[in-house]
Structure formats: structure tokens, C-alpha cells
Coordinates of C-alpha atoms in Angstrom, one line a residue:
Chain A
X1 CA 83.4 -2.8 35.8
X2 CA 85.3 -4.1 39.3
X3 CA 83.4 -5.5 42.0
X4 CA 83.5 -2.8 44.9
X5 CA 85.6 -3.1 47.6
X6 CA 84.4 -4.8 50.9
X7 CA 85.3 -4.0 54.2
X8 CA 87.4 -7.3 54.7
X9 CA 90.9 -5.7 54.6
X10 CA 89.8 -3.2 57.2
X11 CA 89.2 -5.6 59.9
X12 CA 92.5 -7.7 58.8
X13 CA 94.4 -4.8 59.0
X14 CA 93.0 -3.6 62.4
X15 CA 93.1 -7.1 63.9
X16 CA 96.4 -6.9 63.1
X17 CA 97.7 -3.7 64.5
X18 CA 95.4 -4.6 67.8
X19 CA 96.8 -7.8 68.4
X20 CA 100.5 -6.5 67.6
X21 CA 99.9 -3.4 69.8
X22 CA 98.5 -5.6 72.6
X23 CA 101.5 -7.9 72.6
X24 CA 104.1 -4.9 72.5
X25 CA 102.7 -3.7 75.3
X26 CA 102.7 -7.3 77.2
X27 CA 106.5 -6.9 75.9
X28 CA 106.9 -4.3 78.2
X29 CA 105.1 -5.2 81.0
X30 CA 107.4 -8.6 80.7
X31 CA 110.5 -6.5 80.3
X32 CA 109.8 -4.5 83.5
X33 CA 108.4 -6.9 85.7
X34 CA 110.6 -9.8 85.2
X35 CA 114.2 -9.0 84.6
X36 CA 114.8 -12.8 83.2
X37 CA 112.5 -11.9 80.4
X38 CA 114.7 -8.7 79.4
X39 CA 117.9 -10.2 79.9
X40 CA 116.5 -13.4 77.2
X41 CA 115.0 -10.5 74.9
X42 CA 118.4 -8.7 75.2
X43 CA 120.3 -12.0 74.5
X44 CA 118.4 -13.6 71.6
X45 CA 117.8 -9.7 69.7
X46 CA 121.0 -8.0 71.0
X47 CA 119.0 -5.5 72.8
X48 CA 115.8 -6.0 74.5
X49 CA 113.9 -2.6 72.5
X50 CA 115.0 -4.5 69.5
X51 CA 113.2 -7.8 70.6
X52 CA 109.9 -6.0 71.3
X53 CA 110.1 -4.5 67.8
X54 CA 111.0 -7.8 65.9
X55 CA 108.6 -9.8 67.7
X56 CA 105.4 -7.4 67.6
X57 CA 106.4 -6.2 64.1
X58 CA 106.4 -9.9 62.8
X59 CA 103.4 -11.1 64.4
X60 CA 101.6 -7.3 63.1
X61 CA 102.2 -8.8 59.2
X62 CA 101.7 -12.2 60.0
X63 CA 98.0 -11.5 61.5
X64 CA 97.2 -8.9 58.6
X65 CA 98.0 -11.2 56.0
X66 CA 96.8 -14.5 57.5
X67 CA 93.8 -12.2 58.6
X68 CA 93.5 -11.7 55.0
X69 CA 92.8 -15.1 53.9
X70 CA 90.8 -15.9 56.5
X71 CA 88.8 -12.9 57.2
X72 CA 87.7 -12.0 53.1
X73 CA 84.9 -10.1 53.1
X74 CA 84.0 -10.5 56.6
X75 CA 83.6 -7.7 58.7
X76 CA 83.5 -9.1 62.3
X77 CA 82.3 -5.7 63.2
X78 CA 81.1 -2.4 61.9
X79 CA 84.1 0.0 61.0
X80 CA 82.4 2.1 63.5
X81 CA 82.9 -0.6 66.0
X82 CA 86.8 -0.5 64.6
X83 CA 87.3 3.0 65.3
X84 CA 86.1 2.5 69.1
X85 CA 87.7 -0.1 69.4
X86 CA 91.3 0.7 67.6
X87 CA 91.5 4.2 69.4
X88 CA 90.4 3.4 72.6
X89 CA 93.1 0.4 72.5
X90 CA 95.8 2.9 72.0
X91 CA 94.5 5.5 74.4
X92 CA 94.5 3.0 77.3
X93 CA 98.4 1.3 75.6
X94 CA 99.7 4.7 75.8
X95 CA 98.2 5.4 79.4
X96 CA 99.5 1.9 81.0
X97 CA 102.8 2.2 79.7
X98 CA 103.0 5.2 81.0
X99 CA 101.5 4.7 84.8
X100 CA 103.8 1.4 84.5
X101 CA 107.1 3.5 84.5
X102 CA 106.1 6.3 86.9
X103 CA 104.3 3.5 89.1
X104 CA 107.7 1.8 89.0
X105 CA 109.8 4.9 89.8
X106 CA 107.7 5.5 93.2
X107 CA 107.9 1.9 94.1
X108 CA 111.6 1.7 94.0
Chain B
X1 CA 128.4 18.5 64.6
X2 CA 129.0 15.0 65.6
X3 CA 127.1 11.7 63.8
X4 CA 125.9 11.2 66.9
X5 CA 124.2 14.8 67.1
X6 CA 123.0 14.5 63.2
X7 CA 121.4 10.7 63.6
X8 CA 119.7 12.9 67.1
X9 CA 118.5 16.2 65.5
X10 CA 117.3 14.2 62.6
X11 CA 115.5 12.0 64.9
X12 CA 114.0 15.0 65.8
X13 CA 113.4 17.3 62.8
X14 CA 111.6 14.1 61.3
X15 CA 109.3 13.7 64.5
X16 CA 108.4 17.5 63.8
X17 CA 107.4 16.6 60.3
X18 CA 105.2 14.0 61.6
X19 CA 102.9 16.8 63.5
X20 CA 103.2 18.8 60.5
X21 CA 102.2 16.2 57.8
X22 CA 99.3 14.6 60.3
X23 CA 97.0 17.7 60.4
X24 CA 97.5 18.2 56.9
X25 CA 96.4 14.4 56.0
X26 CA 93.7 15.3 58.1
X27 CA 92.5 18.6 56.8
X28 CA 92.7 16.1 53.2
X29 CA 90.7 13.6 54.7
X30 CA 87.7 16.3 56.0
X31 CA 88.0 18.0 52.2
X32 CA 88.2 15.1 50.1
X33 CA 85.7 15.1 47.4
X34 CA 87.5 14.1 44.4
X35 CA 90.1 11.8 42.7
X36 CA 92.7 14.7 42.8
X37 CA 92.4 14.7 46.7
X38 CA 92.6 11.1 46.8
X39 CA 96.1 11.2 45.0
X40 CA 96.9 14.1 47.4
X41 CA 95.9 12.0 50.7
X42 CA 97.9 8.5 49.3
X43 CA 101.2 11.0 48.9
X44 CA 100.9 12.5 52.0
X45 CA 99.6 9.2 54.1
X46 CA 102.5 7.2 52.2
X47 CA 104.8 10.1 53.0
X48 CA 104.0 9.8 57.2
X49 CA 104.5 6.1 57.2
X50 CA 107.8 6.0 56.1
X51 CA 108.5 9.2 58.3
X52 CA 107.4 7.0 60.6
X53 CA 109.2 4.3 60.0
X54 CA 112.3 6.7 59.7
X55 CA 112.3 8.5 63.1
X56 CA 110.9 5.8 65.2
X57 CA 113.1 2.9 64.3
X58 CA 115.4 3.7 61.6
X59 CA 117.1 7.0 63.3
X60 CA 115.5 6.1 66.9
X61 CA 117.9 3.1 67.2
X62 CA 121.3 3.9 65.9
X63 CA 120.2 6.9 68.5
X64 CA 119.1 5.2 71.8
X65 CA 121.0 2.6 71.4
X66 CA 124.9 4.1 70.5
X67 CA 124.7 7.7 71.2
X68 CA 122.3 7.9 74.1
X69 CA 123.9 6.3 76.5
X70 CA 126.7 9.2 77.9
X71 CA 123.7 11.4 78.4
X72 CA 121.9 8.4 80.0
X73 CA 124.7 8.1 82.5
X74 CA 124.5 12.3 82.9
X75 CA 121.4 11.8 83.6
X76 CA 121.1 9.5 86.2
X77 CA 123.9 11.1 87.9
X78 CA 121.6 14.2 87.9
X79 CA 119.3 15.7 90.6
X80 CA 116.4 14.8 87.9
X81 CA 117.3 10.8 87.3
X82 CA 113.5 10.0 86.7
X83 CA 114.3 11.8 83.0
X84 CA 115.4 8.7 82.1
X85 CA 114.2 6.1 84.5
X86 CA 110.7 7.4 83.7
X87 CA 110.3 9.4 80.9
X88 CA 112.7 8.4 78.5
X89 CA 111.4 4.7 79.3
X90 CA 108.4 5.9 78.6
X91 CA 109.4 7.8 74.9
X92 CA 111.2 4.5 73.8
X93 CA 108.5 2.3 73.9
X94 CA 104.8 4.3 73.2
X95 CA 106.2 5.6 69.9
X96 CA 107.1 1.8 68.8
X97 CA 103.4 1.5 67.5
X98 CA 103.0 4.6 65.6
X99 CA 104.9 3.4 62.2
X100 CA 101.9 0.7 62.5
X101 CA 99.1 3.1 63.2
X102 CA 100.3 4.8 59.8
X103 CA 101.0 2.2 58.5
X104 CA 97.8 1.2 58.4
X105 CA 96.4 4.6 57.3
X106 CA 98.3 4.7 53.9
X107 CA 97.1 1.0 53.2
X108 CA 93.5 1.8 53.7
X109 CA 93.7 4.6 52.0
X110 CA 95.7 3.2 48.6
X111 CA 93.7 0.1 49.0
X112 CA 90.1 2.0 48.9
X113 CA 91.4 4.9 47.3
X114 CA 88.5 6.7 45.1
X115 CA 85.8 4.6 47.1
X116 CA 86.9 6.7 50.8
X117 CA 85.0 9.6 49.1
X118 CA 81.6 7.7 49.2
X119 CA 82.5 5.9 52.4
X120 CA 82.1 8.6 55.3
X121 CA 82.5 5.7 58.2
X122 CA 85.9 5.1 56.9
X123 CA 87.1 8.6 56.5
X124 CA 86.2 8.9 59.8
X125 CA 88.2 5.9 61.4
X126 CA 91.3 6.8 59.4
X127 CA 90.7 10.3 60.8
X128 CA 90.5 9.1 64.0
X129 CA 93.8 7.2 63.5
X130 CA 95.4 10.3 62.6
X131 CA 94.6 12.1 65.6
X132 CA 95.9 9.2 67.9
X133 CA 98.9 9.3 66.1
X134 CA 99.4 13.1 66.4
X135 CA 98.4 13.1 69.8
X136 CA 101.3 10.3 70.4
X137 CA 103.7 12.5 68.7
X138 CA 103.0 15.1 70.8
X139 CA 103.8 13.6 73.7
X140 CA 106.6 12.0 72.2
X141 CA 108.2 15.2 70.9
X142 CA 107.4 16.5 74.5
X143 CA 109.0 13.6 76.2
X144 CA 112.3 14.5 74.1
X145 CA 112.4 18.0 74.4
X146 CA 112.9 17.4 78.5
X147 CA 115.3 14.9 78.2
X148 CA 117.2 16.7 75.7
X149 CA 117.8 19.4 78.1
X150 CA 119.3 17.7 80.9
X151 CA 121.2 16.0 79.0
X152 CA 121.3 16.3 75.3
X153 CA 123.4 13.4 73.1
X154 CA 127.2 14.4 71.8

């Protein structure tokens, strides 16, 4: 009979797509706010939406599955706790990046 | 019909799918109460991550990035230039994370598979997943629709 399943993978998996989704959205902020950064993004990927895909993409697998070696059968938190903290995260992403380009329409 | 049209309506058609397929993950996820759901939940999660995948990167770039620009330059030459200044900066970069987001549901959900009938907490978070991501989509599809009418690509 297998061992049942702990709640390890969920918190790796989660970590992951927080800390990716937090860093894409610093991407853009970056992008926006300090042209330098685009025009290095735009150089180094050929196009700076490509950057900000490669670079939170990677760092998205590399947290999952580092956070799976590391994390195991620890939680960090209850998966209640994750769903909070996972929706609420991409609530407020989707509502900054939005106030950050009709913020930087009117200031123009 | 131009490639450039196709790789667009596509890009589109796929991005309808998504709000399709989403509600009916999540109607799965609120009836599942056997191993035959569970094998019906892993296609259709599976199935919306590489939709996903597909509209948001796959078709989204050969589409922004080659056949958007023309209507970009119609578009800021229009009396409604914040189409693209605002909202089409907006569409390109708040779908990026939704391939993650479901992603991350079909993993859960082949990972745990039979055990997500006994584990209510995590039925719940993957339905709450699903409803971000449907709400994104939303907006997305929304976002699209307005540019597409000033300006729609050739």
C-alpha cells in the first residue's frame, strides 16, 4: 500500500508561482519606470515581453523544483493559508499592473 | 484570410475556450466523488494548461510581436491612442501568468489525483485558482475585443 501524499508539493508549487508572479510583475514595473531596463531586456531577449517571460518562467521551475527538495513534506502553511495567500497575490498583480498603465497614461 | 489574421483569430478562439473549459473544470471540481471524475478533471485541467500555454505565448507572440504592430501605429494615430498605450499594455502583460496559474492546477491535480476526493481544503484552493484564472480571462478577452475594434490586425 503507498504512503499518502503530503502537502509538500503544494507549497513548492505555490512558492513557486508566487515568487515567479511577484518578479513578473517587478519586470514590469522595471520595464515602465526605467527605460534602460527595457532597452537591456529588449537587447539581451530580442524583445523586452520576451525577457519578462524567459526570466519569470525560468525562475517559476527553478523555485518549484528546488522547492521540492528542500520543502518535502513541509507545509510552511496550511493550504488554506495558500489559497489566501495565492489568490489574493494575483488579485492585487492584476490590479497594479493595471493602475500602473492608466497611472502612466494620465501622467504623461 | 491572411497568416497574420489566422495566428490573431486563433489567439482568440483559444482564449474563448479557456472561459469555456474553466467553469467546466470547476463544475468537476464541486462534483467530484469518484475515480471517473478524477480522470475527467486531469483531461480537462491538462487540456487548459496547454490552451494556456497556446494562446498566451505560443500564438500571443508570433501575434503582438509581427502582426500587431500596423494596427498599433493605427492606433495611436487614432482619437482613442490609450487602446494601446493603456489597455493593450495592460492585455500583454496580466495574461503572462495565467499558463502558470494552470499550470499549477493540472500538476496538483495529476499529482493528488484520487486523494483530491478526500481532501476538501484542496479542492477548494484549486477551485479558487480556477476562478482567478477565469476572471483574468475575462478581462483579457475584454481587453482584446476593444482593441480589436479600433484597429484589428491584417
Amino acid at each position: 500500500m503507498s504512503r499518502p501524499k503530503g502537502h509538500g508539493e503544494i507549497a513548492a508549487i505555490l512558492l513557486a508561482l508566487l515568487v515567479a508572479s511577484w518578479l513578473l510583475t517587478a519586470l514590469v514595473f522595471a520595464g515602465d519606470l526605467a527605460p534602460p531596463f527595457k532597452r537591456a531586456l529588449s537587447a539581451t531577449f530580442g524583445h523586452h515581453w520576451i525577457g519578462k517571460i524567459v526570466i519569470s518562467y525560468v525562475v517559476f521551475f527553478a523555485v518549484w523544483l528546488g522547492g521540492r527538495a528542500v520543502i518535502k513534506e513541509r507545509t510552511l502553511m496550511s493550504i488554506r493559508g495558500w489559497t489566501w495567500t495565492t489568490v489574493l497575490s494575483m488579485v492585487l498583480i492584476t490590479v497594479l499592473m493595471t493602475l500602473l498603465y492608466v497611472g502612466l497614461h494620465f501622467a504623461k | 484570410m491572411s497568416i497574420g489574421e489566422l495566428v490573431t483569430l486563433a489567439h482568440g478562439f483559444l482564449g474563448v475556450l479557456l472561459i469555456v473549459g474553466t467553469p467546466w473544470a470547476m463544475a468537476e471540481l464541486l462534483a467530484l466523488s469518484s475515480p471517473e471524475g478524477v480522470k475527467r478533471l486531469k483531461l480537462v485541467t491538462a487540456g487548459l494548461a496547454v490552451i494556456a500555454f497556446l494562446v498566451s505565448i505560443f500564438l500571443a507572440a508570433p501575434s503582438y510581436l509581427v502582426y500587431y504592430p500596423p494596427a498599433k501605429e493605427v492606433i495611436l494615430k487614432s482619437p482613442t491612442p490609450w487602446a494601446h498605450t493603456v489597455l493593450m499594455e495592460i492585455k500583454e502583460h496580466v495574461g503572462l501568468g495565467g499558463p502558470l496559474v494552470l499550470f499549477v492546477v493540472a500538476f496538483l491535480v495529476w499529482y493528488y489525483n484520487n486523494a483530491l476526493i478526500e481532501n476538501k481544503d484542496l479542492r477548494k484552493l484549486l477551485f479558487a485558482l480556477l476562478a482567478v484564472s477565469l476572471v483574468v480571462a475575462f478581462y483579457e478577452i475584454a481587453l482584446g475585443t476593444y482593441i480589436a475594434r479600433i484597429a484589428p490586425v491584417r
